[in-house]
Amino acid sequence: MKKRLLFLGPPGAGKGTQAARLCEQHGMKHLSTGDLLRAEVAAGTDLGKEAKAVMNRGELVSDALVLAIVKGQLGALGDGGWLLDGFPRNVAQAEALEPLLTEIGQPLEAVVLLELDDAVLMERMLSRGREDDNEDVIRHRLEVYRDKTAPLIDHYRQKGQLISVEAQGNIEAITDRIQQALTGS
Ligand code: AMP
């Protein structure tokens, strides 16, 4: 199975849930920039203070800040595979990531795109009850996704790395679908 991965998809598509399941089952390292940022906010670090307001508005924190976080984690990726969840979020971050992975001799193997309808996304996010999950903020996060993140779909498709998976249905079935897509069976 391909084990150096990136998850792409709109907020609410289940990236975090599926990433955690896949990583647990295959001993891969799960790296979620959203989780890392929330930990900084909870710990009240300078970085967390800078990120908090931006996150609560549903906007993207600066590339410099996110890249600093990601760079700090690269040394701990190990050699059992990894899954980047929520990063890169725009083309500039993707372009910054590539040489970093080349440098550590661990190039990306596949990009998994989780696809889901907007109505289902909204419903899922409203039921999570996260601080940045009220209806207006969710709408804005979807807009930011379309504007900034969705161009990555073509970016990775052109590189021949994109694998699309239908992210509707029960959690276990979606995990199975992702695994099949990554083993090519
Ligand atoms: P997530 O848990 O991936 O939905 O991320 C929650 C929030 O953290 C996002 O709405 C952004 O404000 C911020 N965030 C997470 N990852 C990134 C990233 N790669 N670039 C910029 N902002 C990010």
PDB file of C-alpha atoms and ligand atoms in Angstrom:
ATOM      1  CA  MET A   1       0.000   0.000   0.000  1.00  0.00           C
ATOM      2  CA  LYS A   2       1.131   3.539  -0.668  1.00  0.00           C
ATOM      3  CA  LYS A   3       2.104   5.022   2.689  1.00  0.00           C
ATOM      4  CA  ARG A   4       3.376   8.552   2.099  1.00  0.00           C
ATOM      5  CA  LEU A   5       0.146  10.386   1.655  1.00  0.00           C
ATOM      6  CA  LEU A   6      -1.699  13.608   1.640  1.00  0.00           C
ATOM      7  CA  PHE A   7      -5.445  14.014   2.244  1.00  0.00           C
ATOM      8  CA  LEU A   8      -7.327  16.634   0.287  1.00  0.00           C
ATOM      9  CA  GLY A   9     -10.988  17.579   0.476  1.00  0.00           C
ATOM     10  CA  PRO A  10     -13.424  20.166   1.803  1.00  0.00           C
ATOM     11  CA  PRO A  11     -13.805  20.818   5.526  1.00  0.00           C
ATOM     12  CA  GLY A  12     -16.214  18.255   6.931  1.00  0.00           C
ATOM     13  CA  ALA A  13     -15.341  15.534   4.403  1.00  0.00           C
ATOM     14  CA  GLY A  14     -14.005  13.340   7.200  1.00  0.00           C
ATOM     15  CA  LYS A  15     -10.278  13.814   6.568  1.00  0.00           C
ATOM     16  CA  GLY A  16      -9.377  13.760  10.264  1.00  0.00           C
ATOM     17  CA  THR A  17     -11.479  10.697  11.051  1.00  0.00           C
ATOM     18  CA  GLN A  18     -10.266   8.714   8.066  1.00  0.00           C
ATOM     19  CA  ALA A  19      -6.659   9.792   8.536  1.00  0.00           C
ATOM     20  CA  ALA A  20      -6.688   8.620  12.160  1.00  0.00           C
ATOM     21  CA  ARG A  21      -8.178   5.233  11.210  1.00  0.00           C
ATOM     22  CA  LEU A  22      -5.791   4.630   8.336  1.00  0.00           C
ATOM     23  CA  CYS A  23      -2.747   5.642  10.369  1.00  0.00           C
ATOM     24  CA  GLU A  24      -3.773   3.457  13.287  1.00  0.00           C
ATOM     25  CA  GLN A  25      -4.308   0.433  11.065  1.00  0.00           C
ATOM     26  CA  HIS A  26      -1.054   0.811   9.155  1.00  0.00           C
ATOM     27  CA  GLY A  27       1.303   2.271  11.747  1.00  0.00           C
ATOM     28  CA  MET A  28       1.673   5.540   9.870  1.00  0.00           C
ATOM     29  CA  LYS A  29       2.261   8.949  11.430  1.00  0.00           C
ATOM     30  CA  HIS A  30      -0.767  11.268  11.308  1.00  0.00           C
ATOM     31  CA  LEU A  31       0.161  14.912  10.929  1.00  0.00           C
ATOM     32  CA  SER A  32      -2.798  17.305  11.084  1.00  0.00           C
ATOM     33  CA  THR A  33      -1.949  21.003  10.886  1.00  0.00           C
ATOM     34  CA  GLY A  34      -5.428  21.827  12.273  1.00  0.00           C
ATOM     35  CA  ASP A  35      -4.769  19.645  15.359  1.00  0.00           C
ATOM     36  CA  LEU A  36      -1.285  21.104  15.796  1.00  0.00           C
ATOM     37  CA  LEU A  37      -2.673  24.642  15.555  1.00  0.00           C
ATOM     38  CA  ARG A  38      -5.473  23.858  18.044  1.00  0.00           C
ATOM     39  CA  ALA A  39      -2.845  22.496  20.456  1.00  0.00           C
ATOM     40  CA  GLU A  40      -0.908  25.776  20.149  1.00  0.00           C
ATOM     41  CA  VAL A  41      -4.111  27.742  20.812  1.00  0.00           C
ATOM     42  CA  ALA A  42      -4.956  25.576  23.841  1.00  0.00           C
ATOM     43  CA  ALA A  43      -1.429  25.996  25.229  1.00  0.00           C
ATOM     44  CA  GLY A  44      -1.662  29.771  24.767  1.00  0.00           C
ATOM     45  CA  THR A  45       1.661  30.045  22.924  1.00  0.00           C
ATOM     46  CA  ASP A  46       2.524  33.143  20.873  1.00  0.00           C
ATOM     47  CA  LEU A  47       1.925  31.099  17.757  1.00  0.00           C
ATOM     48  CA  GLY A  48      -1.450  29.978  19.114  1.00  0.00           C
ATOM     49  CA  LYS A  49      -2.437  33.544  19.935  1.00  0.00           C
ATOM     50  CA  GLU A  50      -1.580  34.610  16.403  1.00  0.00           C
ATOM     51  CA  ALA A  51      -3.557  31.747  14.868  1.00  0.00           C
ATOM     52  CA  LYS A  52      -6.682  31.792  17.036  1.00  0.00           C
ATOM     53  CA  ALA A  53      -8.594  34.752  15.588  1.00  0.00           C
ATOM     54  CA  VAL A  54      -7.801  33.707  12.030  1.00  0.00           C
ATOM     55  CA  MET A  55      -9.015  30.157  12.682  1.00  0.00           C
ATOM     56  CA  ASN A  56     -12.215  31.380  14.327  1.00  0.00           C
ATOM     57  CA  ARG A  57     -12.965  33.445  11.224  1.00  0.00           C
ATOM     58  CA  GLY A  58     -12.531  30.357   9.049  1.00  0.00           C
ATOM     59  CA  GLU A  59      -9.559  31.798   7.192  1.00  0.00           C
ATOM     60  CA  LEU A  60      -6.158  30.277   6.563  1.00  0.00           C
ATOM     61  CA  VAL A  61      -3.327  31.124   8.919  1.00  0.00           C
ATOM     62  CA  SER A  62      -0.206  32.421   7.175  1.00  0.00           C
ATOM     63  CA  ASP A  63       1.906  30.085   5.084  1.00  0.00           C
ATOM     64  CA  ALA A  64       4.977  31.081   7.105  1.00  0.00           C
ATOM     65  CA  LEU A  65       3.360  30.042  10.365  1.00  0.00           C
ATOM     66  CA  VAL A  66       2.055  26.714   9.033  1.00  0.00           C
ATOM     67  CA  LEU A  67       5.359  25.927   7.325  1.00  0.00           C
ATOM     68  CA  ALA A  68       7.232  26.571  10.559  1.00  0.00           C
ATOM     69  CA  ILE A  69       4.966  24.047  12.294  1.00  0.00           C
ATOM     70  CA  VAL A  70       5.319  21.463   9.528  1.00  0.00           C
ATOM     71  CA  LYS A  71       9.104  21.833   9.326  1.00  0.00           C
ATOM     72  CA  GLY A  72       9.279  21.213  13.063  1.00  0.00           C
ATOM     73  CA  GLN A  73       7.517  17.879  12.547  1.00  0.00           C
ATOM     74  CA  LEU A  74       9.414  16.549   9.548  1.00  0.00           C
ATOM     75  CA  GLY A  75      12.255  15.091  11.613  1.00  0.00           C
ATOM     76  CA  ALA A  76       9.743  12.987  13.539  1.00  0.00           C
ATOM     77  CA  LEU A  77       8.047  11.463  10.503  1.00  0.00           C
ATOM     78  CA  GLY A  78       9.874   8.138  10.836  1.00  0.00           C
ATOM     79  CA  ASP A  79      10.036   5.569   8.069  1.00  0.00           C
ATOM     80  CA  GLY A  80       6.713   3.773   8.616  1.00  0.00           C
ATOM     81  CA  GLY A  81       4.777   6.098   6.350  1.00  0.00           C
ATOM     82  CA  TRP A  82       2.865   9.273   7.081  1.00  0.00           C
ATOM     83  CA  LEU A  83      -0.295  11.109   6.228  1.00  0.00           C
ATOM     84  CA  LEU A  84      -0.505  14.887   5.974  1.00  0.00           C
ATOM     85  CA  ASP A  85      -4.038  16.031   6.832  1.00  0.00           C
ATOM     86  CA  GLY A  86      -5.045  19.645   6.201  1.00  0.00           C
ATOM     87  CA  PHE A  87      -1.714  20.587   4.665  1.00  0.00           C
ATOM     88  CA  PRO A  88      -0.963  21.836   2.055  1.00  0.00           C
ATOM     89  CA  ARG A  89      -3.958  24.149   1.887  1.00  0.00           C
ATOM     90  CA  ASN A  90      -2.903  26.187  -1.143  1.00  0.00           C
ATOM     91  CA  VAL A  91      -0.534  25.948  -4.103  1.00  0.00           C
ATOM     92  CA  ALA A  92       2.229  27.949  -2.377  1.00  0.00           C
ATOM     93  CA  GLN A  93       2.279  25.471   0.529  1.00  0.00           C
ATOM     94  CA  ALA A  94       2.374  22.538  -1.914  1.00  0.00           C
ATOM     95  CA  GLU A  95       5.318  24.086  -3.718  1.00  0.00           C
ATOM     96  CA  ALA A  96       7.114  24.664  -0.419  1.00  0.00           C
ATOM     97  CA  LEU A  97       6.462  21.103   0.708  1.00  0.00           C
ATOM     98  CA  GLU A  98       7.941  19.316  -2.280  1.00  0.00           C
ATOM     99  CA  PRO A  99      11.620  20.215  -1.758  1.00  0.00           C
ATOM    100  CA  LEU A 100      11.288  19.534   1.980  1.00  0.00           C
ATOM    101  CA  LEU A 101      10.183  15.971   1.238  1.00  0.00           C
ATOM    102  CA  THR A 102      12.919  15.536  -1.366  1.00  0.00           C
ATOM    103  CA  GLU A 103      15.437  16.721   1.198  1.00  0.00           C
ATOM    104  CA  ILE A 104      14.435  14.016   3.689  1.00  0.00           C
ATOM    105  CA  GLY A 105      14.331  11.395   0.913  1.00  0.00           C
ATOM    106  CA  GLN A 106      10.617  10.718   1.418  1.00  0.00           C
ATOM    107  CA  PRO A 107       8.691  11.905  -1.645  1.00  0.00           C
ATOM    108  CA  LEU A 108       4.910  11.878  -1.672  1.00  0.00           C
ATOM    109  CA  GLU A 109       3.332   8.730  -3.162  1.00  0.00           C
ATOM    110  CA  ALA A 110      -0.330   9.687  -3.493  1.00  0.00           C
ATOM    111  CA  VAL A 111      -2.919  12.366  -2.819  1.00  0.00           C
ATOM    112  CA  VAL A 112      -6.305  11.119  -1.662  1.00  0.00           C
ATOM    113  CA  LEU A 113      -9.214  13.429  -2.506  1.00  0.00           C
ATOM    114  CA  LEU A 114     -12.294  12.856  -0.335  1.00  0.00           C
ATOM    115  CA  GLU A 115     -15.352  13.948  -2.297  1.00  0.00           C
ATOM    116  CA  LEU A 116     -18.664  14.920  -0.710  1.00  0.00           C
ATOM    117  CA  ASP A 117     -21.778  17.071  -1.401  1.00  0.00           C
ATOM    118  CA  ASP A 118     -21.991  20.543   0.166  1.00  0.00           C
ATOM    119  CA  ALA A 119     -25.292  19.787   1.967  1.00  0.00           C
ATOM    120  CA  VAL A 120     -23.749  16.767   3.711  1.00  0.00           C
ATOM    121  CA  LEU A 121     -20.642  18.786   4.587  1.00  0.00           C
ATOM    122  CA  MET A 122     -22.693  21.481   6.293  1.00  0.00           C
ATOM    123  CA  GLU A 123     -24.702  18.914   8.254  1.00  0.00           C
ATOM    124  CA  ARG A 124     -21.567  17.090   9.419  1.00  0.00           C
ATOM    125  CA  MET A 125     -19.775  20.248  10.494  1.00  0.00           C
ATOM    126  CA  LEU A 126     -22.763  21.649  12.395  1.00  0.00           C
ATOM    127  CA  SER A 127     -22.964  18.402  14.364  1.00  0.00           C
ATOM    128  CA  ARG A 128     -19.294  18.570  15.477  1.00  0.00           C
ATOM    129  CA  GLY A 129     -19.779  21.651  17.665  1.00  0.00           C
ATOM    130  CA  ARG A 130     -16.258  22.976  17.236  1.00  0.00           C
ATOM    131  CA  GLU A 131     -15.565  26.631  18.086  1.00  0.00           C
ATOM    132  CA  ASP A 132     -15.043  27.436  14.388  1.00  0.00           C
ATOM    133  CA  ASP A 133     -18.109  25.455  13.271  1.00  0.00           C
ATOM    134  CA  ASN A 134     -21.035  27.920  13.277  1.00  0.00           C
ATOM    135  CA  GLU A 135     -22.967  28.256  10.036  1.00  0.00           C
ATOM    136  CA  ASP A 136     -21.459  31.542   8.779  1.00  0.00           C
ATOM    137  CA  VAL A 137     -17.915  30.434   9.529  1.00  0.00           C
ATOM    138  CA  ILE A 138     -18.553  27.079   7.834  1.00  0.00           C
ATOM    139  CA  ARG A 139     -19.809  28.860   4.712  1.00  0.00           C
ATOM    140  CA  HIS A 140     -16.686  30.970   4.719  1.00  0.00           C
ATOM    141  CA  ARG A 141     -14.429  27.924   5.179  1.00  0.00           C
ATOM    142  CA  LEU A 142     -16.099  26.294   2.172  1.00  0.00           C
ATOM    143  CA  GLU A 143     -15.450  29.450   0.122  1.00  0.00           C
ATOM    144  CA  VAL A 144     -11.820  29.505   1.243  1.00  0.00           C
ATOM    145  CA  TYR A 145     -11.570  25.829   0.293  1.00  0.00           C
ATOM    146  CA  ARG A 146     -12.919  26.507  -3.211  1.00  0.00           C
ATOM    147  CA  ASP A 147     -10.714  29.554  -3.723  1.00  0.00           C
ATOM    148  CA  LYS A 148      -7.428  28.467  -2.215  1.00  0.00           C
ATOM    149  CA  THR A 149      -7.373  24.708  -1.687  1.00  0.00           C
ATOM    150  CA  ALA A 150      -9.393  23.253  -4.566  1.00  0.00           C
ATOM    151  CA  PRO A 151      -6.757  24.368  -7.154  1.00  0.00           C
ATOM    152  CA  LEU A 152      -4.555  21.675  -5.576  1.00  0.00           C
ATOM    153  CA  ILE A 153      -6.820  19.052  -7.146  1.00  0.00           C
ATOM    154  CA  ASP A 154      -5.583  19.980 -10.636  1.00  0.00           C
ATOM    155  CA  HIS A 155      -2.068  20.549  -9.337  1.00  0.00           C
ATOM    156  CA  TYR A 156      -1.801  16.933  -8.132  1.00  0.00           C
ATOM    157  CA  ARG A 157      -3.880  15.504 -10.976  1.00  0.00           C
ATOM    158  CA  GLN A 158      -1.339  16.913 -13.426  1.00  0.00           C
ATOM    159  CA  LYS A 159       1.413  15.192 -11.472  1.00  0.00           C
ATOM    160  CA  GLY A 160      -0.503  11.904 -11.784  1.00  0.00           C
ATOM    161  CA  GLN A 161      -0.753  11.584  -8.004  1.00  0.00           C
ATOM    162  CA  LEU A 162      -4.470  12.180  -7.438  1.00  0.00           C
ATOM    163  CA  ILE A 163      -6.797   9.393  -6.251  1.00  0.00           C
ATOM    164  CA  SER A 164     -10.492  10.337  -5.758  1.00  0.00           C
ATOM    165  CA  VAL A 165     -12.598   8.519  -3.199  1.00  0.00           C
ATOM    166  CA  GLU A 166     -16.337   8.934  -2.622  1.00  0.00           C
ATOM    167  CA  ALA A 167     -16.571   9.995   1.044  1.00  0.00           C
ATOM    168  CA  GLN A 168     -20.281   9.328   1.582  1.00  0.00           C
ATOM    169  CA  GLY A 169     -21.634   6.403   3.611  1.00  0.00           C
ATOM    170  CA  ASN A 170     -20.421   4.711   6.754  1.00  0.00           C
ATOM    171  CA  ILE A 171     -16.988   5.306   8.234  1.00  0.00           C
ATOM    172  CA  GLU A 172     -15.724   1.725   7.863  1.00  0.00           C
ATOM    173  CA  ALA A 173     -16.799   1.473   4.223  1.00  0.00           C
ATOM    174  CA  ILE A 174     -14.995   4.719   3.381  1.00  0.00           C
ATOM    175  CA  THR A 175     -11.787   3.495   5.067  1.00  0.00           C
ATOM    176  CA  ASP A 176     -12.012   0.267   3.017  1.00  0.00           C
ATOM    177  CA  ARG A 177     -12.463   2.285  -0.177  1.00  0.00           C
ATOM    178  CA  ILE A 178      -9.403   4.397   0.603  1.00  0.00           C
ATOM    179  CA  GLN A 179      -7.291   1.310   1.338  1.00  0.00           C
ATOM    180  CA  GLN A 180      -8.356  -0.321  -1.907  1.00  0.00           C
ATOM    181  CA  ALA A 181      -7.517   2.803  -3.856  1.00  0.00           C
ATOM    182  CA  LEU A 182      -4.067   2.899  -2.260  1.00  0.00           C
ATOM    183  CA  THR A 183      -3.265  -0.721  -2.938  1.00  0.00           C
ATOM    184  CA  GLY A 184      -4.641  -0.521  -6.457  1.00  0.00           C
ATOM    185  CA  SER A 185      -6.722  -3.658  -5.863  1.00  0.00           C
TER     186      SER A 185
HETATM  187  P1  AMP B   1      -8.728  21.862  10.025  1.00  0.00           P
HETATM  188  O1  AMP B   1      -8.756  21.140  11.331  1.00  0.00           O
HETATM  189  O2  AMP B   1      -7.811  21.208   9.026  1.00  0.00           O
HETATM  190  O3  AMP B   1     -10.111  22.103   9.467  1.00  0.00           O
HETATM  191  O4  AMP B   1      -8.105  23.298  10.301  1.00  0.00           O
HETATM  192  C1  AMP B   1      -8.737  24.230  11.151  1.00  0.00           C
HETATM  193  C2  AMP B   1      -8.235  25.634  10.857  1.00  0.00           C
HETATM  194  O5  AMP B   1      -6.821  25.688  11.059  1.00  0.00           O
HETATM  195  C3  AMP B   1      -8.443  26.083   9.422  1.00  0.00           C
HETATM  196  O6  AMP B   1      -9.721  26.627   9.204  1.00  0.00           O
HETATM  197  C4  AMP B   1      -7.323  27.127   9.276  1.00  0.00           C
HETATM  198  O7  AMP B   1      -7.670  28.327   9.907  1.00  0.00           O
HETATM  199  C5  AMP B   1      -6.205  26.509  10.075  1.00  0.00           C
HETATM  200  N1  AMP B   1      -5.318  25.647   9.236  1.00  0.00           N
HETATM  201  C6  AMP B   1      -5.145  24.294   9.321  1.00  0.00           C
HETATM  202  N2  AMP B   1      -4.254  23.849   8.426  1.00  0.00           N
HETATM  203  C7  AMP B   1      -3.852  24.946   7.733  1.00  0.00           C
HETATM  204  C8  AMP B   1      -2.945  25.164   6.659  1.00  0.00           C
HETATM  205  N3  AMP B   1      -2.268  24.145   6.084  1.00  0.00           N
HETATM  206  N4  AMP B   1      -2.770  26.441   6.216  1.00  0.00           N
HETATM  207  C9  AMP B   1      -3.441  27.468   6.771  1.00  0.00           C
HETATM  208  N5  AMP B   1      -4.313  27.338   7.772  1.00  0.00           N
HETATM  209  C10 AMP B   1      -4.533  26.088   8.263  1.00  0.00           C
END
